[in-house]
mmCIF file of C-alpha atoms and ligand atoms in Angstrom:
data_model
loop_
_atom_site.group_PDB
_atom_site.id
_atom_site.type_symbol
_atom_site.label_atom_id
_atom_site.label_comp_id
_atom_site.label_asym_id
_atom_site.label_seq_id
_atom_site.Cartn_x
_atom_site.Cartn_y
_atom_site.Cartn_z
ATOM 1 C CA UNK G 1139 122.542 152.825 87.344
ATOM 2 C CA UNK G 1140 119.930 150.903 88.529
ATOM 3 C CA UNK G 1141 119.751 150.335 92.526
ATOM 4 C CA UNK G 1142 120.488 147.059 94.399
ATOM 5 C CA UNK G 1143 119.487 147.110 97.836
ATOM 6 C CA UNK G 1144 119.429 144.013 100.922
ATOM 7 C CA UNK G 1145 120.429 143.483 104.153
ATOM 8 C CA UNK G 1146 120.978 140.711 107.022
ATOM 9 C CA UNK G 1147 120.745 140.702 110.697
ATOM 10 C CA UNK G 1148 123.750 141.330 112.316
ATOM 11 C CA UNK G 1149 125.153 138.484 113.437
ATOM 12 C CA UNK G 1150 128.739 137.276 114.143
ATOM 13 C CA UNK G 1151 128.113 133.922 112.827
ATOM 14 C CA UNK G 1152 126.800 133.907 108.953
ATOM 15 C CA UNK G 1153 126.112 130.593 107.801
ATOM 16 C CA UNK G 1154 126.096 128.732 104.563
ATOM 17 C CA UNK G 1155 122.499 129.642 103.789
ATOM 18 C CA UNK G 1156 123.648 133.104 103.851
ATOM 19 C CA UNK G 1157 126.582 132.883 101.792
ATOM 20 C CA UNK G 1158 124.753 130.646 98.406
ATOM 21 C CA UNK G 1159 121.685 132.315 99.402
ATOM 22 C CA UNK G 1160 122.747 136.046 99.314
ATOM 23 C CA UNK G 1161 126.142 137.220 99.594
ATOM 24 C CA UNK G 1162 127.460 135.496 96.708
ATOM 25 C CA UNK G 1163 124.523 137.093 94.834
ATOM 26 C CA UNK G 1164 125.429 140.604 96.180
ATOM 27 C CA UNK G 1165 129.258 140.274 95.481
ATOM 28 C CA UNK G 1166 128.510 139.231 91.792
ATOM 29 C CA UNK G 1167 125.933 142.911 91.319
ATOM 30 C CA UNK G 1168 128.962 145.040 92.457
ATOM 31 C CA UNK G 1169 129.785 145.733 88.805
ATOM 32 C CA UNK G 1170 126.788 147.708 86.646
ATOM 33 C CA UNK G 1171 124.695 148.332 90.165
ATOM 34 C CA UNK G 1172 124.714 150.950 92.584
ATOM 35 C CA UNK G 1173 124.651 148.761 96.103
ATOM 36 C CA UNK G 1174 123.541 149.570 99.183
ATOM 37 C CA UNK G 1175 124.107 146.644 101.974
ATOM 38 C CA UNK G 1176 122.809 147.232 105.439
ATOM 39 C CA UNK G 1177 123.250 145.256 108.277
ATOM 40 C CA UNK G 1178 120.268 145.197 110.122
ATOM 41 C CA UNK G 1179 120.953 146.294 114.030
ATOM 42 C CA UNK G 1180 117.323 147.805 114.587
ATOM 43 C CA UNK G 1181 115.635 144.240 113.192
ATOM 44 C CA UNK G 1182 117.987 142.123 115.968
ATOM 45 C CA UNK G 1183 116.545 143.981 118.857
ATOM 46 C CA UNK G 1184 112.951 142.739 118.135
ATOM 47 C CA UNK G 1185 114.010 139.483 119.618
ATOM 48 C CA UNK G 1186 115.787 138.835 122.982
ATOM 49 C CA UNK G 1187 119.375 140.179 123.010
ATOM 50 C CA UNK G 1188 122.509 141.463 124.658
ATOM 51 C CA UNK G 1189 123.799 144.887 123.882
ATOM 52 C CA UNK G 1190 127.446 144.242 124.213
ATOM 53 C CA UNK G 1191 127.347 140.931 122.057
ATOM 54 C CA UNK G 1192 125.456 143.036 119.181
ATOM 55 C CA UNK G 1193 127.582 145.540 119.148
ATOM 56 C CA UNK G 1194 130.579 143.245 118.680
ATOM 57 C CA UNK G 1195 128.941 140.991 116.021
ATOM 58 C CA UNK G 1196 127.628 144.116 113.910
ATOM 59 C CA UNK G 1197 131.177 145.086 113.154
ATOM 60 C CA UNK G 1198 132.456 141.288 112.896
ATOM 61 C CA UNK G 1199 129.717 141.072 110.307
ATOM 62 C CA UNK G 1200 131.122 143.989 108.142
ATOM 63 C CA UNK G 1201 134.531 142.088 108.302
ATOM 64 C CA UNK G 1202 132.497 138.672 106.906
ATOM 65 C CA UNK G 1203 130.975 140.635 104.125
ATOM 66 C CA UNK G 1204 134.368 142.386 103.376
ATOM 67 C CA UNK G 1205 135.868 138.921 103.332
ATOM 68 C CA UNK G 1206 133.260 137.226 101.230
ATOM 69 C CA UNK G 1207 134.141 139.726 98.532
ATOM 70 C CA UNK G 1208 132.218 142.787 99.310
ATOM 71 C CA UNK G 1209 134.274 145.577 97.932
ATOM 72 C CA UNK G 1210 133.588 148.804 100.056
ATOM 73 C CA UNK G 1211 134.724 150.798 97.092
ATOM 74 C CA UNK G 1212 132.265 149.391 94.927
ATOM 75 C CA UNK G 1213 129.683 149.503 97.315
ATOM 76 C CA UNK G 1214 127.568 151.331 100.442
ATOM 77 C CA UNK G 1215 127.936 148.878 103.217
ATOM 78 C CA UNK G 1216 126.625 150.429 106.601
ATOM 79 C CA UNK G 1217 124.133 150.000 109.447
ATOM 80 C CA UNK G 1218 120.951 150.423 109.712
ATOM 81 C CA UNK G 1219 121.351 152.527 112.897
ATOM 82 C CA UNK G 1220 123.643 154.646 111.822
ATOM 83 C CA UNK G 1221 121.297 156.399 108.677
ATOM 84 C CA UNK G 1222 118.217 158.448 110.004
ATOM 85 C CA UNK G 1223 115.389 157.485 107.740
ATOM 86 C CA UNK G 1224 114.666 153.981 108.155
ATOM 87 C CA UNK G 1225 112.719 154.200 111.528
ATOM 88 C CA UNK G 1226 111.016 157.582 110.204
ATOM 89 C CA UNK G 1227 109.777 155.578 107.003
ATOM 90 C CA UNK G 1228 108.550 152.963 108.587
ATOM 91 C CA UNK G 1229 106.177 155.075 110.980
ATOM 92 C CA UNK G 1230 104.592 156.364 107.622
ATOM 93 C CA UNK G 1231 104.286 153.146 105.882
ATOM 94 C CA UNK G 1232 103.023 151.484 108.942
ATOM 95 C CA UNK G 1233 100.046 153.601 109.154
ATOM 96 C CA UNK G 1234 99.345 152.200 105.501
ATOM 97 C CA UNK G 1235 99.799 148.729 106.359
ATOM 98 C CA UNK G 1236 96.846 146.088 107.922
ATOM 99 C CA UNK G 1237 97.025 144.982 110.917
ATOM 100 C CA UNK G 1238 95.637 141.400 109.689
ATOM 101 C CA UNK G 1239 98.451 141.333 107.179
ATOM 102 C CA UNK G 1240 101.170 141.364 109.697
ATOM 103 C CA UNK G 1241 99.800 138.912 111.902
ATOM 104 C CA UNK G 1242 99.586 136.349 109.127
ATOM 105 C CA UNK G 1243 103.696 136.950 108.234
ATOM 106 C CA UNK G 1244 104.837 133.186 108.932
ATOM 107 C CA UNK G 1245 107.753 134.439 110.413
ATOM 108 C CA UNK G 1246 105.939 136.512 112.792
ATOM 109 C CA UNK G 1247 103.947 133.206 113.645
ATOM 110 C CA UNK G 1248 107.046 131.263 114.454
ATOM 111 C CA UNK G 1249 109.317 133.692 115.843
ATOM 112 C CA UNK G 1250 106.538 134.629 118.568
ATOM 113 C CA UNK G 1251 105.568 130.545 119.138
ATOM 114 C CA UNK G 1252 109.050 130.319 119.854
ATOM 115 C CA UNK G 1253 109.361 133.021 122.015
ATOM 116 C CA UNK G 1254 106.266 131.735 123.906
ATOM 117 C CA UNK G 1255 107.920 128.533 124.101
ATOM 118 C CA UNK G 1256 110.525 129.800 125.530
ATOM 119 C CA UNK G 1257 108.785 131.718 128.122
ATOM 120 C CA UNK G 1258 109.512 135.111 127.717
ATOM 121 C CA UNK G 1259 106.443 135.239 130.457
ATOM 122 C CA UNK G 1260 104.250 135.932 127.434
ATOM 123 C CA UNK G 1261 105.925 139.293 126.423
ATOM 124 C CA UNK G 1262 106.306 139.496 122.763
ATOM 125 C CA UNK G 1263 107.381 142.653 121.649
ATOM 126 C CA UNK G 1264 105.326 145.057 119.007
ATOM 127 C CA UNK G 1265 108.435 145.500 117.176
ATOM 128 C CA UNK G 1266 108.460 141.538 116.353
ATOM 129 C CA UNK G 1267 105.312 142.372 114.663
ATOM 130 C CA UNK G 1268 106.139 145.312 112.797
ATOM 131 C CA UNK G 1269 109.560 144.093 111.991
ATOM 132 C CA UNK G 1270 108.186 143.641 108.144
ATOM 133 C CA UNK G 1271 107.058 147.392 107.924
ATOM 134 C CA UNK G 1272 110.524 148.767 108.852
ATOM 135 C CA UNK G 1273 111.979 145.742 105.913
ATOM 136 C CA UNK G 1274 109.705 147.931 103.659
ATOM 137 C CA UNK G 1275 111.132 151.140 104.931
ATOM 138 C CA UNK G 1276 114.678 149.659 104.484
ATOM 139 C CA UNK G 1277 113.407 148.915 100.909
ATOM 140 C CA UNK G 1278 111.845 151.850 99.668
ATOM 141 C CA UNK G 1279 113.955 154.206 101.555
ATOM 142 C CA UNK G 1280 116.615 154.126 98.701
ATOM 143 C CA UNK G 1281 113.894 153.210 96.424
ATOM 144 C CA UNK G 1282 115.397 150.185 95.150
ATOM 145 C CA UNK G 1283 115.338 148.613 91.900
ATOM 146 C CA UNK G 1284 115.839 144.986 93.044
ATOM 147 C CA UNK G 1285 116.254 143.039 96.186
ATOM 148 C CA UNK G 1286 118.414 139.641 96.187
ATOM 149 C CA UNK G 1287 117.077 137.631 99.250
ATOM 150 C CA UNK G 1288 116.781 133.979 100.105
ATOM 151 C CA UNK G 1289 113.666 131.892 99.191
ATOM 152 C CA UNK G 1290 112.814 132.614 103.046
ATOM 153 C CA UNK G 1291 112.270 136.724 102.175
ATOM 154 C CA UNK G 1292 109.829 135.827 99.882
ATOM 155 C CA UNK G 1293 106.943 136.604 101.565
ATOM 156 C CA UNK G 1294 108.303 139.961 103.058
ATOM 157 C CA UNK G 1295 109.229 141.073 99.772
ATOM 158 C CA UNK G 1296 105.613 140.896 98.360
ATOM 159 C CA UNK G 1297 104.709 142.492 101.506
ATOM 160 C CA UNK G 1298 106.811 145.247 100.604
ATOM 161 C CA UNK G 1299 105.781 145.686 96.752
ATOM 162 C CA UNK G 1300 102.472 145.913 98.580
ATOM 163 C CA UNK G 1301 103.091 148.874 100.442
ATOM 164 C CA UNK G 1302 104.997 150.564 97.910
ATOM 165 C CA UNK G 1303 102.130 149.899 95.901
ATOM 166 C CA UNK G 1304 99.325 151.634 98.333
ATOM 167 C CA UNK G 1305 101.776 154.603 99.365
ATOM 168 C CA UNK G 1306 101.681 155.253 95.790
ATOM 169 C CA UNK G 1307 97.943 155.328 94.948
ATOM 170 C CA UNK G 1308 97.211 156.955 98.278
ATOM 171 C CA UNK G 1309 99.617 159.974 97.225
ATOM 172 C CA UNK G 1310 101.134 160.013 94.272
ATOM 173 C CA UNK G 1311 103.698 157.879 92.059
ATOM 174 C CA UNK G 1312 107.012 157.897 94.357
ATOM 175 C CA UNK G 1313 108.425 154.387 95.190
ATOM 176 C CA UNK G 1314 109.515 151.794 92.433
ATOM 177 C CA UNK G 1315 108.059 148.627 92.984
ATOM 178 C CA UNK G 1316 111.352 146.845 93.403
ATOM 179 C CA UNK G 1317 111.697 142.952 91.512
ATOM 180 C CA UNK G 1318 112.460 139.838 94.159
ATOM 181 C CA UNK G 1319 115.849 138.336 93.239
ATOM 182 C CA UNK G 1320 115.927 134.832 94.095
ATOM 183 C CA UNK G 1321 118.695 133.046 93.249
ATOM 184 C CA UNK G 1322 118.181 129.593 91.257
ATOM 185 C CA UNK G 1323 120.475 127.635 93.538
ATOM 186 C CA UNK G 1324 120.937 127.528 97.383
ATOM 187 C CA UNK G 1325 118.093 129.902 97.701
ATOM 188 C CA UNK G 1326 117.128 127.901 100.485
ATOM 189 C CA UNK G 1327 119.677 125.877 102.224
ATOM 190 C CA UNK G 1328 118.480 122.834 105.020
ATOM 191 C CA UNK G 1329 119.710 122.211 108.428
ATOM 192 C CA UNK G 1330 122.218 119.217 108.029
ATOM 193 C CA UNK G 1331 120.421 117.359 110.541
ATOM 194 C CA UNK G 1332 116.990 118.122 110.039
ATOM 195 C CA UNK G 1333 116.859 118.787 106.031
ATOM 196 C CA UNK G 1334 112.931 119.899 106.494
ATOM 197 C CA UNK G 1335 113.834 123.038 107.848
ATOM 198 C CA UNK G 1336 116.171 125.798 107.266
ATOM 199 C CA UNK G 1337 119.701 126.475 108.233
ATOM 200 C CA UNK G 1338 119.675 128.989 110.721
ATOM 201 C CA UNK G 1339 121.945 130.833 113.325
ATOM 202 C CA UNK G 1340 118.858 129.870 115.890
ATOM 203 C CA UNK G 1341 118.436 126.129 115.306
ATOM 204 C CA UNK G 1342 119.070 124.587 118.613
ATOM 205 C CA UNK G 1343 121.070 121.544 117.102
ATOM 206 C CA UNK G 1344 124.391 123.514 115.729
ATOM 207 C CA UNK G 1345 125.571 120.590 114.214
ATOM 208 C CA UNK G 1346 122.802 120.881 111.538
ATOM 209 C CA UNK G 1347 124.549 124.605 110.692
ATOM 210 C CA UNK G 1348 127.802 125.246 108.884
ATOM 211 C CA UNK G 1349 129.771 128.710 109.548
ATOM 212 C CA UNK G 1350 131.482 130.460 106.895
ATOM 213 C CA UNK G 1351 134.485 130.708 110.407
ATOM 214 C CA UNK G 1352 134.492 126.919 111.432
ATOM 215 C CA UNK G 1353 137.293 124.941 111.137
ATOM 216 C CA UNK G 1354 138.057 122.717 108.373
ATOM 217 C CA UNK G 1355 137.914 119.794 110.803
ATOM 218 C CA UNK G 1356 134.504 121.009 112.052
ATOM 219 C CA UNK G 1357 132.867 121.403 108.818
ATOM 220 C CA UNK G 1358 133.995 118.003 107.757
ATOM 221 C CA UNK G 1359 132.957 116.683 111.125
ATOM 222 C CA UNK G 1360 129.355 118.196 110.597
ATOM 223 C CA UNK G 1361 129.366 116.878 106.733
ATOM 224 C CA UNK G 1362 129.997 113.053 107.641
ATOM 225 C CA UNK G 1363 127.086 113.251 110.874
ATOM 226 C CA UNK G 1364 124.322 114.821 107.931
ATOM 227 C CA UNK G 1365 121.869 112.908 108.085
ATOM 228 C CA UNK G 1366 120.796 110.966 104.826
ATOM 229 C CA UNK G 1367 118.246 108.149 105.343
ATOM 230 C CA UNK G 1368 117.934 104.625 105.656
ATOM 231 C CA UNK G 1369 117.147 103.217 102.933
ATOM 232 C CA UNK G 1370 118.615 100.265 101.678
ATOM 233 C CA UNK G 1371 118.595 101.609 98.151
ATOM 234 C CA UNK G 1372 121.831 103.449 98.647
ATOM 235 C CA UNK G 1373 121.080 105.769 95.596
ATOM 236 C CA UNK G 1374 122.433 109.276 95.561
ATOM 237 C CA UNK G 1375 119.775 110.843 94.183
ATOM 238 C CA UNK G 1376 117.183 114.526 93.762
ATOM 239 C CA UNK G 1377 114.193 111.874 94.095
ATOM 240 C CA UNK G 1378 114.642 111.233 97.605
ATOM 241 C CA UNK G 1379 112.558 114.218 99.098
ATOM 242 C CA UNK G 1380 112.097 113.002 102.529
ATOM 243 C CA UNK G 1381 116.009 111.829 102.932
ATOM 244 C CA UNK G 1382 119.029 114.623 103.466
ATOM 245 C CA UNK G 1383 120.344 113.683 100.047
ATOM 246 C CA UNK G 1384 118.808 116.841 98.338
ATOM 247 C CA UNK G 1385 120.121 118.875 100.067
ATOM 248 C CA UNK G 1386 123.505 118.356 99.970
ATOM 249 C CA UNK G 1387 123.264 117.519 95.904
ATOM 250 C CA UNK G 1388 121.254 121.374 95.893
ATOM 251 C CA UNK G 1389 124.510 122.015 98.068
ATOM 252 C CA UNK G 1390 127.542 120.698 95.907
ATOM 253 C CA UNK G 1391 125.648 121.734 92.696
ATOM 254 C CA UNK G 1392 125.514 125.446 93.966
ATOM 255 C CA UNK G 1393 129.381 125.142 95.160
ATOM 256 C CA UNK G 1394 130.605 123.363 92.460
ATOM 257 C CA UNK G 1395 128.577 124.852 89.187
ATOM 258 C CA UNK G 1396 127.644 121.229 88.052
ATOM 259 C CA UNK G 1397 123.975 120.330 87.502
ATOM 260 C CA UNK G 1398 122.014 117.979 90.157
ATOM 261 C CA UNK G 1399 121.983 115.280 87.079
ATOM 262 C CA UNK G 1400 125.411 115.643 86.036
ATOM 263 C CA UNK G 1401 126.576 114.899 90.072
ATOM 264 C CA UNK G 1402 123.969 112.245 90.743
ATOM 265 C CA UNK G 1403 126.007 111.022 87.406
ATOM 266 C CA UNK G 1404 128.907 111.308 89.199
ATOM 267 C CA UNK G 1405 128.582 109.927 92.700
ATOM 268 C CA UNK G 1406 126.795 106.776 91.713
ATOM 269 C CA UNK G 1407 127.800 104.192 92.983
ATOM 270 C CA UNK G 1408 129.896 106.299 95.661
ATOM 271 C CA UNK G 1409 128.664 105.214 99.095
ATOM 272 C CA UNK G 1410 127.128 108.038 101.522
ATOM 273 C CA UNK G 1411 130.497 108.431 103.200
ATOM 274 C CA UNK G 1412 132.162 109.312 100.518
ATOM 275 C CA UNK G 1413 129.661 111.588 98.706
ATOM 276 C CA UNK G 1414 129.529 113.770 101.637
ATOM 277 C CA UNK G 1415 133.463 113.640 102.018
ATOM 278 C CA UNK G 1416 133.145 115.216 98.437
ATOM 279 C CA UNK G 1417 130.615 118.149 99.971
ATOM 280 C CA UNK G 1418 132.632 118.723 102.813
ATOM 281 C CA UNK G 1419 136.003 119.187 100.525
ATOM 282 C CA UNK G 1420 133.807 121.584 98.103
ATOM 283 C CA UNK G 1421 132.908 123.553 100.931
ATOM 284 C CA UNK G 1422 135.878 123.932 102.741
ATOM 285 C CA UNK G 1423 137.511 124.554 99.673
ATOM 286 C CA UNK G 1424 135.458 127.302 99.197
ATOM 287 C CA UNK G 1425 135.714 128.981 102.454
ATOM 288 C CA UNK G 1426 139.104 128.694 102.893
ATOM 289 C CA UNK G 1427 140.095 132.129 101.508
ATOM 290 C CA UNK G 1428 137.057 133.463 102.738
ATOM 291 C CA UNK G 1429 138.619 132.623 106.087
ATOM 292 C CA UNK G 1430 142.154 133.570 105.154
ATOM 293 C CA UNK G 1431 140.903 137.409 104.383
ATOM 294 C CA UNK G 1432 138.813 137.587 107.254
ATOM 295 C CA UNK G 1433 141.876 136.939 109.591
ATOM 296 C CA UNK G 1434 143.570 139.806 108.052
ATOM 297 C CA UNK G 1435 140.572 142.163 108.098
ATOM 298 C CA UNK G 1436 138.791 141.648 111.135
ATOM 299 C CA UNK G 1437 141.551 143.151 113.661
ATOM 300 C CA UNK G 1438 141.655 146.479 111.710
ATOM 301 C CA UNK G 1439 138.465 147.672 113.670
ATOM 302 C CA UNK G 1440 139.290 151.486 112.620
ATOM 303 C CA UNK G 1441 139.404 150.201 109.177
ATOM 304 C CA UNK G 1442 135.754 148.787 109.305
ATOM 305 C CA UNK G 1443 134.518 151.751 111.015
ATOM 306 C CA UNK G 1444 135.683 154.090 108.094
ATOM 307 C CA UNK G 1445 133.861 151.405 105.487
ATOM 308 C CA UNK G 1446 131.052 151.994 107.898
ATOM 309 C CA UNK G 1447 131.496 155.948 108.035
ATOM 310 C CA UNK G 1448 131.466 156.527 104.618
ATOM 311 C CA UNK G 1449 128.996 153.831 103.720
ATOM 312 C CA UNK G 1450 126.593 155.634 105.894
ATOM 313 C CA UNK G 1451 127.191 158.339 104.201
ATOM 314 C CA UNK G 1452 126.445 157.919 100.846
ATOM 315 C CA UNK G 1453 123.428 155.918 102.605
ATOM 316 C CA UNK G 1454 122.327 158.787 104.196
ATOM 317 C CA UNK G 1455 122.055 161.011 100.598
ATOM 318 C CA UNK G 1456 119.884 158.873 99.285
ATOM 319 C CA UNK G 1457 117.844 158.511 101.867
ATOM 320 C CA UNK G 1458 117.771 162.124 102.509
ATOM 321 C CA UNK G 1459 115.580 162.132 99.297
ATOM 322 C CA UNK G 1460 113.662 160.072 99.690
ATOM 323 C CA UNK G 1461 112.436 160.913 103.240
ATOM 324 C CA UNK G 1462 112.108 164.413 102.079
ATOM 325 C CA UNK G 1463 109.730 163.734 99.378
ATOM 326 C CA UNK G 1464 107.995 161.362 101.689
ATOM 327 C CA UNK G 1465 107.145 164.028 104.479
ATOM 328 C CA UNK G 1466 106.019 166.486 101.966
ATOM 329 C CA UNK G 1467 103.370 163.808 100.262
ATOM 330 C CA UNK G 1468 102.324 163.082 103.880
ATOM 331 C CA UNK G 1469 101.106 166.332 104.099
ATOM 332 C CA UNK G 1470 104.069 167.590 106.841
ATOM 333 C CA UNK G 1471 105.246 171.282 106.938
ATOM 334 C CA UNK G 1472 108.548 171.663 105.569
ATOM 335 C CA UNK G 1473 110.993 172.333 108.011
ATOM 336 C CA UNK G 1474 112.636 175.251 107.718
HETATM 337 P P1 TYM I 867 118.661 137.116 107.471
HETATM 338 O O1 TYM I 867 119.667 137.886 108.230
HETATM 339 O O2 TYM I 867 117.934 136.020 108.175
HETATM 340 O O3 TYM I 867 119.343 136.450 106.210
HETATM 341 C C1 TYM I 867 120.190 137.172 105.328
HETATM 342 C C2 TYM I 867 120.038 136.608 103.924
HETATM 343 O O4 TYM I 867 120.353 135.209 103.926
HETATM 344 C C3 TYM I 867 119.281 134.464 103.348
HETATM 345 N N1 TYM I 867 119.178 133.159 104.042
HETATM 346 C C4 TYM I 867 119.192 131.965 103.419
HETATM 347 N N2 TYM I 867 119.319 131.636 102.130
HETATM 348 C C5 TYM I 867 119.331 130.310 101.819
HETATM 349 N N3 TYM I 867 119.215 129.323 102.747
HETATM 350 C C6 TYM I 867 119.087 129.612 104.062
HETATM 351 N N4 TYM I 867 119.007 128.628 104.952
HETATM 352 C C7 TYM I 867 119.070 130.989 104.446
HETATM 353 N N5 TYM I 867 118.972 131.628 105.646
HETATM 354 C C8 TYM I 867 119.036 132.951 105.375
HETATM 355 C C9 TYM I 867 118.042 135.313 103.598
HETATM 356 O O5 TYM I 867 117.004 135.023 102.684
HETATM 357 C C10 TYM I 867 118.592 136.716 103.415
HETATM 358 O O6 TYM I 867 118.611 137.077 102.053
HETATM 359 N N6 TYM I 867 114.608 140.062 107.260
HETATM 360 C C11 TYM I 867 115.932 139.836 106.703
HETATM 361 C C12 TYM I 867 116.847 141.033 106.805
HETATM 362 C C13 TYM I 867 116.363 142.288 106.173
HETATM 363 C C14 TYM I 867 116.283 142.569 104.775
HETATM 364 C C15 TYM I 867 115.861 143.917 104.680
HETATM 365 C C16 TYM I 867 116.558 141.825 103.633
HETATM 366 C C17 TYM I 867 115.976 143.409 106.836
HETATM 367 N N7 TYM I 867 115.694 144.412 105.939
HETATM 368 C C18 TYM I 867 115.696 144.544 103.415
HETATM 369 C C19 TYM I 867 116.376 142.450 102.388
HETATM 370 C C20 TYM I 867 115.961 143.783 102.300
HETATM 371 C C21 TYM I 867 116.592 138.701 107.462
HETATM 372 O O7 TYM I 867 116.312 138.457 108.615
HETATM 373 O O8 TYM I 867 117.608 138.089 106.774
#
């Protein structure tokens, strides 16, 4: 069977980008793929943290996944942390990686700004740097056939088809260069209140986020503040780049199935009020059993740590292999 492989940051607090930009891609590969989803623990440390809160959201994740219709009997979910091999990769396939490469990764750029900005007295961590190596590693560790990211990934993925690329010329054929799977809708979902950049967990206006936990109340709340734009041509319509309007058509579309034309179709006519009343029902609608499992799950914490025992388990095989084979083409004696 060929190999799926991604992973997110652990957080508590998955978002709508993350849901039409990846999870509902991952739930629909369970059938026909072997699946390995990680939650990435090591990755959330390269940025200011607290131990106790990431300890508590890694396992609140698992219960979000498992809730959003990740079957662990169809699948490997499990932590990064918990499989040896991901760290151990990444030391190899950083010493085959420029230097000038990572410091162009956008995200690297605006992550550190930020961090700057923020004045972490001018301390940015290596690992903030490096953080796209050990994606590689999480990659190519169980040599994966395809990864399904978000439009955002993008960049890191062809990073990592790069790598996997020179470790294979420098020893010898080992890693499959694994195919970007970008979604054709929601692949990159914008911040309600400022549609020119992403929704994200760290945009410091929350209102422009919606959480796969709030409320009903709060995600209609959030709907009806979007903004849209001022134009007196009250048209609902894909045309209007600069407005919020695209957004929440790429929105409904992806929720609802129905094309961009066949809802601008719909709604016009509709005033702004209403349209987004319609978003806000689609998307509540959609997270309400989402919501309903989760409550049931997310108490059973022995529960999620045996998904997480035996996912890192049948991580760790594979991974076993690889790193193996890996160490020997380095040119490392074989431990005996
Ligand atoms: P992370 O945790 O930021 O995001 C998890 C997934 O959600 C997608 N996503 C979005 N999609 C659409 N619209 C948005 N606004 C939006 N925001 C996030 C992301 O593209 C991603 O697919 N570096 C990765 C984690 C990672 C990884 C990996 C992914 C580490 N190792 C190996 C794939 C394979 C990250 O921070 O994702």
């Amino acid at each position: 069977k060929p190999v799926i492989l991604t992973c997110a940051q652990s957080t508590g607090k998955l978002h709508l980008g993350n849901y039409l930009g990846a999870i509902r891609n991952w739930v629909s590969y369970q059938e026909g793929y072997e699946c390995f989803f990680g939650i990435v623990d090591m990755h959330a440390i390269t940025v200011p943290y607290n131990p106790s809160e990431l300890r508590k959201s890694s396992l609140d994740c698992i219960a979000q996944y498992i809730a959003c219709g990740l079957d662990p009997a169809k699948c490997s979910l499990f932590l990064q942390s918990h499989v040896i091999g991901h760290t151990e990769l990444a030391w190899v396939l950083g010493c085959l990686t420029p230097l000038g490469r990572l410091e162009r990764m956008t995200q690297f750029k605006d992550k550190s700004r930020k961090q700057q900005d923020e004045g972490s007295a001018g301390f940015i961590g290596s690992g903030l740097l490096t953080y796209p190596v050990l994606m590689a590693a999480d990659i190519l560790l169980y040599n994966a056939d395809r990864v399904p990211v978000g439009e955002d990934q993008k960049q890191h993925l062809e990073l990592t088809r790069d790598i996997a690329t020179k470790f294979n010329e420098t020893y010898s054929p080992t890693f499959k260069v694994p195919e970007i799977d970008i979604p054709k809708q929601g692949a990159r979902v914008m911040s309600l209140q400022n549609p020119q950049s992403k929704m994200s967990k760290s945009d410091p206006n929350q209102a422009g986020s919606i959480y796969l936990l709030d409320e009903p109340a709060v995600i209609r709340k959030k709907f009806q503040s979007a903004v849209t734009d001022s134009d007196p041509d009250r048209r609902i319509s894909a045309d209007k780049q600069d407005s919020g309007i695209p957004n929440l058509l790429e929105i409904l579309s992806a929720v609802s199935g129905k094309s961009i034309e066949a809802l601008e179709g719909e709604f016009s006519g509709a005033s702004y009020a209403d349209f987004k009343g319609a978003v806000a029902d689609a998307v509540v609608d959609l997270f309400e059993p989402i919501q309903a499992k989760y409550k049931a799950i997310s108490q059973d914490k022995s529960e999620l740590n045996r998904v997480l025992k035996a996912g890192a388990d049948s991580a760790q095989k594979r991974a076993y292999k690889t790193m193996s084979k890996v160490y020997r083409k380095a040119g490392f004696v074989e431990r005996i």
